[in-house]
Amino acid sequence: MFKQNSPFAYNAKARMKLCGLLCLLAPLCIGVRLFYMQTFQHDELASKAERAIYNFLDEDRIRGKIYDTNGHFLAESVRTHSCGISKRYVKDKKQTLDFLSETLGVSRKDIERKWNRNRNFFFVAKKIKPDVYMDILPVLRTSLGQGLDLTPEYERVHPYGDSAIDILGAANSKNYGLSGIELMFNSELSQEISRRRAKRARRGELIYDRSLKEERSVGSVYLTLDILAQYYAEEALAKAVKDYEPEHGLIIVQQPQTGRILAAASYPRKDGQSLPFQFTYEPGSTFKTIAIASALDAGVVTINDPIDMSGRKWEIARGVVVRDNQHDKEALTIPEIMAVSSNIGAGKIALELGAKNLFYYITAFGFGTKTDINFSGESKGYVPPYSKWTVVDTATKGYGYGIALTPIQLIGAYSAIANGGYLMQPHLVDRIEYADGRVQKKADVRRIRRVLKPETVQTMKKVLEHVVKEGSGKKAQIKGYSVAGKTGTAEKLSKEGGYAKRHHVVSFCGFTPIDDPRFTILVVLDNPAKYTFGGTAAAPVFKEVAEGLLAMEGIAPDRPEELQEPPKKK
Amino acid sequence: MMRIEINRSGREIGQLQNEVDIKRARNQYLELEVIRLQSPQTVQQMAQEKLHLRRTPPQNVVILEE
């Protein structure tokens, strides 16, 4: 094979050395390559491997509770699961689908349809309760459970049903607020607590790795609402809706001394849409209280001044005539004007006060500006600047037309009369308590300004009591208790222009007891199907809510003489 | 060997964590059911249907001194 004088011809050692070198060369190359990969390419290759093996699950988010003022919780997040199928891991399709259909209560056809429509993964059912999950859990470890995936989620539950849902709002399955209080305080209520990575095993199940972050400083929100007061308001509103079939309805209850909102009910009830803060309307006769209180406070009229009612017809300006058909007097004093709800009387008093002064008092009472209650979607109403008012505008504002307001503004004005003359900052949220022990107070009692003198307040209380005792508010009377308030029946603007006689808003606003007012209550029914009046439809609702609240708080009658039966005649 | 053990432990931890979460959720649902049964709506409904009671007017509520 080799020539006789070739160095390889007879040298076996040299050949062995050469073979050895060749054999070593391959592992040497591999070793060098490994060294290179391990040192210079380590980070790049490690992250590639991690991405290929692990999934980062969605951030797990914890959410605090929402409570009423007495610590009854109104909203809480509960762990649920969604059940999904990864088709490629399923061993026995028929058995698996039969099992899921029976356990989850989902029709087999629906599951089949989803199976045929999706390439690999799809959800079979969401928000699975713990009891059902417990039925599925043992199966997961068997061959029947291969390909089944149970994804943890959250469901926001409300133990009191849909009570106060218009205030509370909604949160989604990822514990994120979508509306109402849930949205307004989302950052305080919600916090991510962990970010977990997991890998999928051969049968498709997830193996969790360590959590990357664990922190808990989530807050719980305490509202000023009282769930029992809320229940009374919602029940009374539901009855009124059934009787009068309005398009909208609302009841709001406030503590006049503190500004706290105890109840705020809406019809229709939709999460995050609370009419007491968002609904704007022309108030009609309930606004006479404001105009007349302002005139008394400014000293332009006194309680017993007779206001001319000649012919019960008043031409404010050419072509604009106001009529009073509800009485037959030629002159009325202020208590009588309010008792019969005379538009002529209120209009003349407003003109006597003057546009500038009336505008001053209207804005002092808080109309035309938001209340800073910060409920999302709160409206500020509309008060046009007085420089644009004509004589007709000034007069009509006296009886509640030409101005748009929100219920929270109107109840604040009546609460100012109830509490001695102070406009109070309204509150819906009392405090936020954090898991680490911090407490953030939100409902400090704050007087915004004094709007009426004490003597004006006393006079107006007597006037409003007279409305309930002798006037249009008789159906708001509560035996044994003093009640002050005013009815309202306002025509609504027509699409064709002017006011529509058959479309109206009826209302009643009042407070009780008079000397130590504990509750101010406003009832509004928008466009009842049957033509009615504030005194007929809204005043009884006020009475029903007030009776419930008085019993709830155990407030003793302040007119006990009304409860004594008259002596029987012999 | 270490990696197999880690995987096995990780799987077990995941399953146990799941079971704890589920039992906790089950407890929560039971607590919620208790609250629902104590809610004003339920109490009033049951009082009216089963005991034929009605809500008392405020004039009938007498406060005893504490």
XYZ file of C-alpha atoms in Angstrom:
636
model
C 0.000 0.000 0.000
C 2.783 2.464 0.872
C 6.243 2.660 -0.800
C 9.040 1.048 1.095
C 10.751 4.291 1.982
C 7.481 6.145 3.012
C 7.445 7.222 6.622
C 3.977 5.587 7.101
C 4.902 2.224 5.600
C 6.077 0.475 8.671
C 5.281 3.018 11.498
C 2.211 1.693 13.389
C 2.697 4.177 16.206
C 2.475 7.120 13.869
C -0.726 5.724 12.331
C -2.211 5.237 15.778
C -1.270 8.786 16.705
C -2.942 10.084 13.582
C -6.093 8.068 14.292
C -6.048 9.313 17.843
C -5.807 12.906 16.709
C -8.674 12.408 14.258
C -10.782 10.804 16.977
C -10.036 13.635 19.357
C -10.759 16.306 16.768
C -14.526 15.721 16.724
C -15.030 15.898 20.516
C -12.632 18.833 20.616
C -14.765 20.702 18.130
C -17.870 19.831 20.088
C -16.221 20.963 23.303
C -15.173 24.258 21.827
C -18.650 24.786 20.416
C -20.237 23.981 23.776
C -17.842 26.310 25.552
C -18.712 29.053 23.082
C -22.452 28.509 23.475
C -22.274 28.314 27.253
C -20.183 31.432 27.692
C -20.883 33.773 24.815
C -24.376 32.723 23.766
C -25.705 31.708 27.181
C -28.214 34.521 27.732
C -29.627 34.406 24.247
C -30.142 30.660 24.289
C -31.561 30.619 27.834
C -34.252 33.167 26.982
C -35.101 31.254 23.793
C -35.560 28.089 25.824
C -37.704 29.913 28.413
C -39.944 31.357 25.735
C -40.348 27.964 24.168
C -41.152 26.161 27.419
C -42.927 28.679 29.666
C -46.044 30.813 29.379
C -46.513 33.945 31.444
C -50.037 33.876 32.737
C -52.183 36.975 32.893
C -51.505 39.058 35.965
C -53.553 37.926 38.919
C -55.464 40.857 40.304
C -57.111 41.107 43.689
C -60.018 43.490 44.304
C -61.293 44.990 47.546
C -64.857 44.989 48.770
C -67.449 47.740 48.770
C -69.411 48.215 51.984
C -72.384 50.281 53.088
C -72.117 52.689 55.996
C -72.823 49.944 58.548
C -70.223 47.509 57.233
C -72.567 45.284 55.194
C -70.632 44.363 52.130
C -72.281 45.195 48.846
C -69.735 43.857 46.351
C -67.015 41.215 46.534
C -64.861 39.281 44.079
C -65.141 35.505 44.150
C -62.893 33.051 42.392
C -64.492 31.170 39.532
C -63.118 29.260 36.588
C -63.592 29.055 32.876
C -63.362 25.640 31.289
C -61.579 25.336 27.954
C -60.430 22.507 25.675
C -57.103 22.161 23.864
C -58.177 19.871 21.045
C -54.711 18.501 20.293
C -54.356 16.976 23.765
C -57.791 15.383 23.986
C -57.574 11.579 23.913
C -61.211 10.531 23.609
C -63.323 13.277 22.075
C -66.704 11.582 22.565
C -66.154 10.743 26.216
C -64.699 14.159 27.017
C -67.535 16.073 25.401
C -70.159 13.835 27.053
C -68.559 14.434 30.436
C -68.401 18.205 29.951
C -71.951 18.424 28.663
C -73.282 16.535 31.678
C -71.137 18.269 34.293
C -71.354 21.833 33.038
C -74.935 21.674 31.822
C -73.949 22.864 28.345
C -75.667 21.305 25.352
C -73.548 18.750 23.476
C -74.481 20.369 20.164
C -73.059 23.719 21.279
C -69.780 22.125 22.317
C -69.574 20.243 19.011
C -70.203 23.420 17.100
C -67.384 25.198 18.897
C -65.126 22.180 18.381
C -65.695 22.276 14.632
C -65.320 26.047 14.420
C -62.047 26.413 16.359
C -58.561 25.290 15.392
C -57.321 24.230 18.802
C -58.373 26.008 21.972
C -61.858 27.237 22.888
C -63.908 27.913 26.014
C -66.787 25.621 26.863
C -68.228 27.501 29.844
C -67.349 30.509 31.961
C -67.930 31.476 35.608
C -68.029 27.874 36.808
C -69.027 27.729 40.454
C -66.829 25.906 43.011
C -69.223 22.958 43.359
C -69.049 22.195 39.653
C -65.315 22.729 39.650
C -64.977 20.151 42.419
C -66.658 17.623 40.093
C -64.178 18.369 37.329
C -61.035 18.499 39.487
C -60.577 14.721 40.042
C -61.096 14.086 36.326
C -58.235 16.410 35.396
C -55.717 13.891 36.654
C -57.101 11.066 34.508
C -56.929 10.419 30.787
C -60.455 11.799 30.444
C -59.149 15.152 31.649
C -56.398 15.449 29.104
C -56.780 18.622 27.118
C -59.111 20.219 29.657
C -58.024 23.603 30.925
C -59.533 25.420 33.883
C -58.572 29.103 33.833
C -59.077 30.955 37.109
C -61.122 34.148 36.878
C -63.089 36.415 39.176
C -66.771 37.132 39.400
C -68.003 40.262 41.143
C -70.952 39.229 43.279
C -73.552 41.346 45.035
C -75.222 39.657 48.005
C -78.124 42.110 47.910
C -78.906 41.375 44.284
C -79.162 44.401 42.051
C -79.843 46.759 44.953
C -77.720 49.905 44.513
C -76.179 48.457 41.331
C -76.648 51.872 39.678
C -74.264 53.330 42.275
C -71.891 50.362 42.577
C -71.370 49.785 38.867
C -69.692 46.687 37.419
C -66.286 45.003 37.288
C -65.129 42.449 34.713
C -63.727 38.948 35.158
C -60.198 40.337 35.381
C -61.212 42.412 38.413
C -61.157 45.723 36.569
C -63.838 48.343 37.261
C -66.070 49.304 34.360
C -68.597 51.808 35.762
C -69.904 53.552 38.863
C -67.984 53.312 42.136
C -66.077 50.293 40.764
C -64.579 52.528 38.072
C -64.232 55.718 40.132
C -62.152 53.927 42.761
C -60.571 51.296 40.534
C -56.988 52.100 41.518
C -57.830 51.942 45.236
C -59.923 48.766 44.949
C -57.758 46.781 42.595
C -54.153 45.710 42.550
C -52.166 43.026 40.800
C -50.681 40.632 43.334
C -48.716 38.168 41.279
C -47.380 37.359 37.887
C -46.878 33.653 37.476
C -45.092 31.629 34.870
C -46.083 28.103 33.987
C -45.174 25.369 31.541
C -47.366 22.867 29.854
C -46.747 19.182 30.625
C -47.055 16.364 28.120
C -50.767 15.893 28.747
C -51.404 19.567 28.415
C -51.833 20.502 32.081
C -50.162 23.612 33.454
C -47.293 23.366 35.946
C -46.962 26.604 37.876
C -43.594 28.069 38.606
C -42.860 30.638 41.287
C -44.810 33.867 41.641
C -42.820 36.895 40.693
C -44.496 39.523 42.829
C -46.597 39.478 45.988
C -47.935 42.683 47.476
C -51.260 43.413 49.085
C -52.256 47.015 49.695
C -55.682 46.832 48.143
C -58.404 49.068 49.582
C -62.051 48.521 50.507
C -64.522 51.340 49.929
C -67.130 52.253 52.536
C -70.072 54.191 51.120
C -72.414 56.511 52.999
C -75.358 54.467 51.688
C -77.405 52.505 54.197
C -78.527 49.284 52.515
C -81.797 49.257 54.459
C -82.595 52.865 53.478
C -81.675 51.941 49.915
C -84.078 49.015 50.077
C -86.924 51.234 51.310
C -86.259 53.734 48.531
C -86.076 51.072 45.812
C -89.194 49.305 47.040
C -91.209 52.538 47.142
C -89.935 53.531 43.698
C -90.835 50.134 42.251
C -94.385 50.529 43.549
C -94.670 54.026 42.044
C -93.319 52.754 38.724
C -95.933 49.999 38.718
C -98.748 52.466 39.515
C -97.783 55.369 37.256
C -95.465 53.825 34.604
C -93.026 56.724 34.306
C -90.185 56.731 31.794
C -87.739 57.390 34.611
C -87.943 57.612 38.365
C -85.607 58.429 41.208
C -85.493 58.826 44.947
C -82.631 60.374 46.862
C -82.282 60.538 50.649
C -79.813 62.843 52.362
C -78.882 63.640 55.938
C -79.317 67.448 55.981
C -76.896 68.046 58.875
C -73.956 66.171 57.300
C -74.665 66.023 53.544
C -74.304 62.223 53.530
C -76.370 60.385 50.915
C -78.209 57.498 52.593
C -80.027 56.190 49.538
C -80.120 56.914 45.814
C -82.531 54.790 43.778
C -83.082 54.942 40.015
C -85.531 53.537 37.546
C -84.611 51.947 35.229
C -81.733 50.459 37.187
C -78.529 50.123 35.151
C -75.067 49.597 36.576
C -73.158 52.828 36.888
C -76.048 55.027 35.711
C -77.460 56.810 38.716
C -80.218 59.295 37.873
C -79.925 61.277 41.143
C -76.572 62.574 39.871
C -76.997 62.428 36.103
C -80.634 63.349 35.367
C -81.356 66.993 34.511
C -84.842 68.468 34.368
C -86.871 71.648 34.798
C -88.069 71.343 38.392
C -91.343 73.255 38.238
C -93.013 74.149 41.521
C -90.454 72.526 43.831
C -88.248 75.446 42.788
C -90.753 77.973 44.181
C -89.246 77.208 47.588
C -85.891 78.543 46.393
C -87.298 81.681 44.774
C -89.528 82.586 47.710
C -86.863 81.788 50.322
C -84.476 84.060 48.389
C -87.038 86.894 48.292
C -87.704 86.598 52.027
C -83.986 86.457 52.793
C -83.326 89.546 50.662
C -86.128 91.371 52.487
C -88.080 92.302 49.343
C -91.236 90.606 50.690
C -92.537 89.539 54.089
C -94.522 86.440 54.980
C -97.881 88.200 55.174
C -97.577 90.548 52.179
C -100.640 90.066 49.976
C -99.764 89.354 46.341
C -102.344 90.495 43.816
C -104.118 87.665 41.988
C -106.823 89.735 40.261
C -108.745 87.618 37.805
C -106.228 84.836 38.461
C -104.574 85.924 35.226
C -101.275 87.766 34.824
C -99.781 89.108 31.626
C -96.019 89.078 32.272
C -95.241 90.599 28.900
C -97.100 91.052 25.637
C -98.456 87.675 24.600
C -97.217 85.848 27.698
C -100.037 85.125 30.142
C -99.916 83.050 33.321
C -103.118 81.640 34.807
C -103.943 80.148 38.204
C -106.864 77.749 37.935
C -106.395 76.037 41.294
C -107.853 78.794 43.531
C -110.388 81.604 43.453
C -108.690 84.249 45.623
C -107.978 87.823 44.560
C -104.859 88.012 46.755
C -102.618 85.444 48.414
C -99.927 85.583 51.080
C -96.746 83.547 50.783
C -97.995 80.521 52.795
C -101.138 80.468 50.611
C -99.093 80.877 47.416
C -97.058 77.849 48.362
C -100.045 75.823 49.595
C -101.970 76.187 46.317
C -98.725 76.389 44.283
C -99.602 79.652 42.575
C -97.444 80.421 39.530
C -98.663 84.047 39.514
C -97.575 84.520 43.118
C -94.144 82.948 42.638
C -93.581 84.803 39.356
C -94.433 88.199 40.855
C -92.193 87.561 43.852
C -89.335 86.599 41.535
C -89.763 89.867 39.619
C -89.830 91.771 42.914
C -86.505 90.130 43.848
C -85.008 90.996 40.460
C -82.902 89.025 37.995
C -79.525 89.838 39.555
C -80.548 88.945 43.102
C -82.388 85.821 42.020
C -79.355 84.698 40.024
C -77.153 85.326 43.062
C -79.322 83.133 45.289
C -79.695 80.422 42.640
C -75.928 80.093 42.321
C -75.471 80.394 46.110
C -77.753 77.369 46.492
C -75.372 75.447 44.214
C -77.399 75.302 41.008
C -75.455 75.469 37.759
C -72.307 73.857 39.209
C -71.324 70.270 39.937
C -71.512 69.188 43.551
C -68.005 67.627 43.653
C -69.525 64.315 44.609
C -67.454 63.117 41.632
C -69.885 60.464 40.462
C -69.013 59.763 36.841
C -71.427 61.393 34.428
C -72.657 63.952 36.989
C -74.276 66.894 35.257
C -74.053 70.513 36.405
C -77.484 71.474 35.103
C -77.988 74.817 33.380
C -78.518 78.320 34.708
C -78.234 80.992 32.039
C -76.390 84.178 33.067
C -78.823 86.838 34.344
C -77.623 89.363 31.750
C -79.492 87.287 29.188
C -82.752 87.095 31.171
C -85.828 88.900 29.958
C -88.698 89.860 32.270
C -90.433 86.627 31.273
C -87.286 84.607 32.087
C -87.064 86.117 35.567
C -90.725 85.506 36.302
C -90.755 81.919 35.017
C -87.685 81.037 37.028
C -89.770 81.927 40.061
C -91.876 78.825 39.437
C -89.133 76.562 38.133
C -88.995 76.953 34.353
C -86.048 78.096 32.241
C -83.551 76.383 34.535
C -82.219 72.824 34.475
C -80.956 71.158 37.611
C -80.013 67.746 38.967
C -81.744 65.987 41.874
C -78.585 66.119 43.998
C -78.551 69.919 43.620
C -82.215 70.300 44.575
C -81.987 68.078 47.622
C -78.923 70.033 48.732
C -80.959 73.246 48.579
C -83.799 71.771 50.648
C -81.272 70.338 53.108
C -79.918 73.885 53.504
C -83.377 74.985 54.655
C -83.659 71.927 56.924
C -80.290 72.376 58.658
C -80.562 76.078 59.436
C -79.331 77.710 56.227
C -76.083 75.965 55.196
C -75.299 74.420 51.827
C -73.474 71.189 52.694
C -70.962 69.247 50.628
C -72.763 66.000 49.670
C -70.921 62.708 50.154
C -71.376 59.248 48.709
C -68.120 57.688 49.909
C -67.294 57.637 53.612
C -63.754 56.224 53.690
C -61.300 53.783 52.138
C -59.625 51.187 54.359
C -56.441 49.575 53.065
C -55.152 46.087 53.823
C -52.095 47.585 55.495
C -54.258 49.404 58.050
C -54.343 52.884 56.499
C -57.697 54.681 56.514
C -58.447 57.502 54.091
C -61.430 59.604 55.215
C -63.572 60.974 52.404
C -66.739 62.304 54.064
C -65.685 65.080 56.402
C -68.665 67.275 57.197
C -68.157 70.487 55.270
C -70.327 73.573 55.112
C -69.815 75.150 51.715
C -71.519 78.442 52.580
C -74.459 79.962 54.447
C -77.237 80.675 51.962
C -80.116 81.799 54.210
C -80.362 83.704 57.473
C -81.664 81.750 60.497
C -84.899 83.773 60.606
C -85.551 83.047 56.911
C -85.069 79.354 57.594
C -87.609 79.398 60.427
C -90.124 81.181 58.211
C -89.626 78.774 55.323
C -90.020 75.754 57.601
C -93.427 77.084 58.666
C -94.377 77.764 55.046
C -93.378 74.273 53.914
C -95.141 72.691 56.870
C -98.279 74.570 55.830
C -97.960 73.065 52.313
C -98.094 69.568 53.811
C -100.766 70.330 56.433
C -103.181 72.385 54.333
C -101.910 72.483 50.770
C -100.994 70.251 47.852
C -98.671 68.072 49.951
C -101.323 66.490 52.217
C -100.477 62.983 51.027
C -96.997 63.383 52.513
C -98.368 63.695 56.055
C -97.103 61.182 58.594
C -99.208 60.803 61.703
C -97.285 61.889 64.773
C -94.447 63.502 62.821
C -93.944 67.014 61.455
C -93.243 67.114 57.737
C -92.239 70.051 55.535
C -92.111 69.922 51.770
C -93.268 71.090 48.352
C -94.903 69.375 45.407
C -93.991 69.920 41.772
C -95.735 69.224 38.461
C -93.740 70.597 35.534
C -94.591 70.368 31.858
C -91.782 69.126 29.649
C -90.451 70.813 26.559
C -92.048 69.546 23.395
C -89.993 68.535 20.352
C -92.222 70.784 18.246
C -91.428 73.779 20.485
C -93.155 75.115 23.591
C -94.332 72.885 26.431
C -96.248 69.625 26.038
C -99.267 69.444 28.340
C -99.364 65.655 28.390
C -95.678 65.190 29.168
C -94.595 66.249 32.588
C -92.335 65.618 35.566
C -93.937 65.188 38.989
C -91.957 65.511 42.193
C -92.001 66.080 45.905
C -89.147 67.281 48.095
C -89.327 67.550 51.857
C -87.777 66.801 55.217
C -88.822 65.384 58.584
C -88.987 65.993 61.522
C -89.042 69.782 61.138
C -87.301 70.908 64.338
C -84.520 68.324 64.156
C -84.514 67.191 60.522
C -83.003 63.746 60.045
C -83.858 63.060 56.408
C -84.377 65.144 53.287
C -86.073 63.109 50.595
C -86.665 63.930 46.934
C -88.966 61.876 44.711
C -89.101 62.486 40.943
C -91.210 60.633 38.371
C -90.468 61.577 34.772
C -93.335 61.412 32.297
C -95.816 59.107 33.992
C -98.056 57.277 31.544
C -101.169 58.587 33.283
C -101.528 62.322 33.842
C -101.002 63.000 37.536
C -99.639 65.562 39.997
C -96.755 65.755 42.403
C -99.191 65.781 45.322
C -100.937 62.642 44.071
C -98.051 60.505 42.817
C -94.822 61.707 44.452
C -95.958 62.830 47.908
C -97.204 59.345 48.948
C -93.856 57.879 47.872
C -92.123 60.403 50.128
C -94.391 59.331 52.979
C -93.638 55.633 52.457
C -89.865 56.152 52.359
C -89.909 58.523 55.330
C -91.967 56.108 57.450
C -89.481 53.334 56.786
C -86.524 55.557 57.681
C -88.135 56.921 60.839
C -88.819 53.374 62.044
C -85.320 52.254 61.019
C -83.697 54.955 63.120
C -86.222 54.615 65.935
C -87.075 58.319 65.851
C -89.817 59.121 68.306
C -92.854 61.092 67.077
C -92.447 64.841 67.589
C -96.204 65.427 67.351
C -97.413 62.734 69.764
C -100.707 64.565 70.279
C -101.700 63.484 66.748
C -101.469 59.871 67.854
C -103.953 60.232 70.706
C -107.442 59.202 69.801
C -110.043 61.924 70.327
C -112.249 61.285 73.418
C -115.416 59.360 72.528
C -118.660 61.285 72.850
C -120.969 59.907 75.527
C -33.163 14.214 38.534
C -33.381 17.605 40.180
C -35.317 18.997 37.244
C -37.789 16.093 37.297
C -38.308 16.605 41.002
C -38.831 20.357 40.532
C -41.362 19.699 37.793
C -43.218 17.169 39.912
C -43.254 19.480 42.911
C -44.340 22.401 40.763
C -47.238 20.384 39.415
C -48.292 19.327 42.914
C -48.021 22.865 44.238
C -50.161 24.110 41.372
C -52.833 21.507 42.059
C -52.854 22.126 45.789
C -53.026 25.878 45.263
C -55.997 25.314 42.996
C -57.765 23.210 45.599
C -57.170 25.833 48.291
C -58.529 28.569 46.018
C -61.597 26.519 45.234
C -62.383 25.711 48.838
C -61.931 29.371 49.711
C -64.281 30.348 46.896
C -66.799 27.775 48.063
C -66.715 29.320 51.540
C -67.248 32.745 50.049
C -70.310 31.566 48.145
C -71.751 30.086 51.316
C -71.155 33.349 53.205
C -72.823 35.232 50.381
C -75.809 32.934 50.579
C -76.092 33.670 54.308
C -76.050 37.401 53.627
C -78.612 37.032 50.856
C -80.924 35.186 53.220
C -80.525 37.985 55.757
C -81.144 40.771 53.243
C -84.166 43.048 53.757
C -85.839 41.719 50.591
C -85.635 38.090 51.669
C -86.611 38.753 55.283
C -89.634 40.824 54.269
C -90.738 38.295 51.703
C -90.484 35.385 54.113
C -92.123 37.320 56.947
C -95.058 38.154 54.715
C -95.440 34.746 53.078
C -94.775 32.437 55.994
C -95.657 34.441 59.083
C -98.215 36.876 57.563
C -96.397 39.814 59.172
C -96.268 43.361 57.813
C -93.916 46.253 58.393
C -94.767 48.279 61.474
C -95.343 52.033 61.087
C -92.827 54.277 62.864
C -95.412 55.398 65.417
C -95.378 51.854 66.863
C -91.625 51.776 67.450
C -90.782 52.504 71.079
C -87.187 53.252 72.029
C -86.173 51.954 75.432
C -83.552 53.968 77.236
C -80.110 52.348 77.081
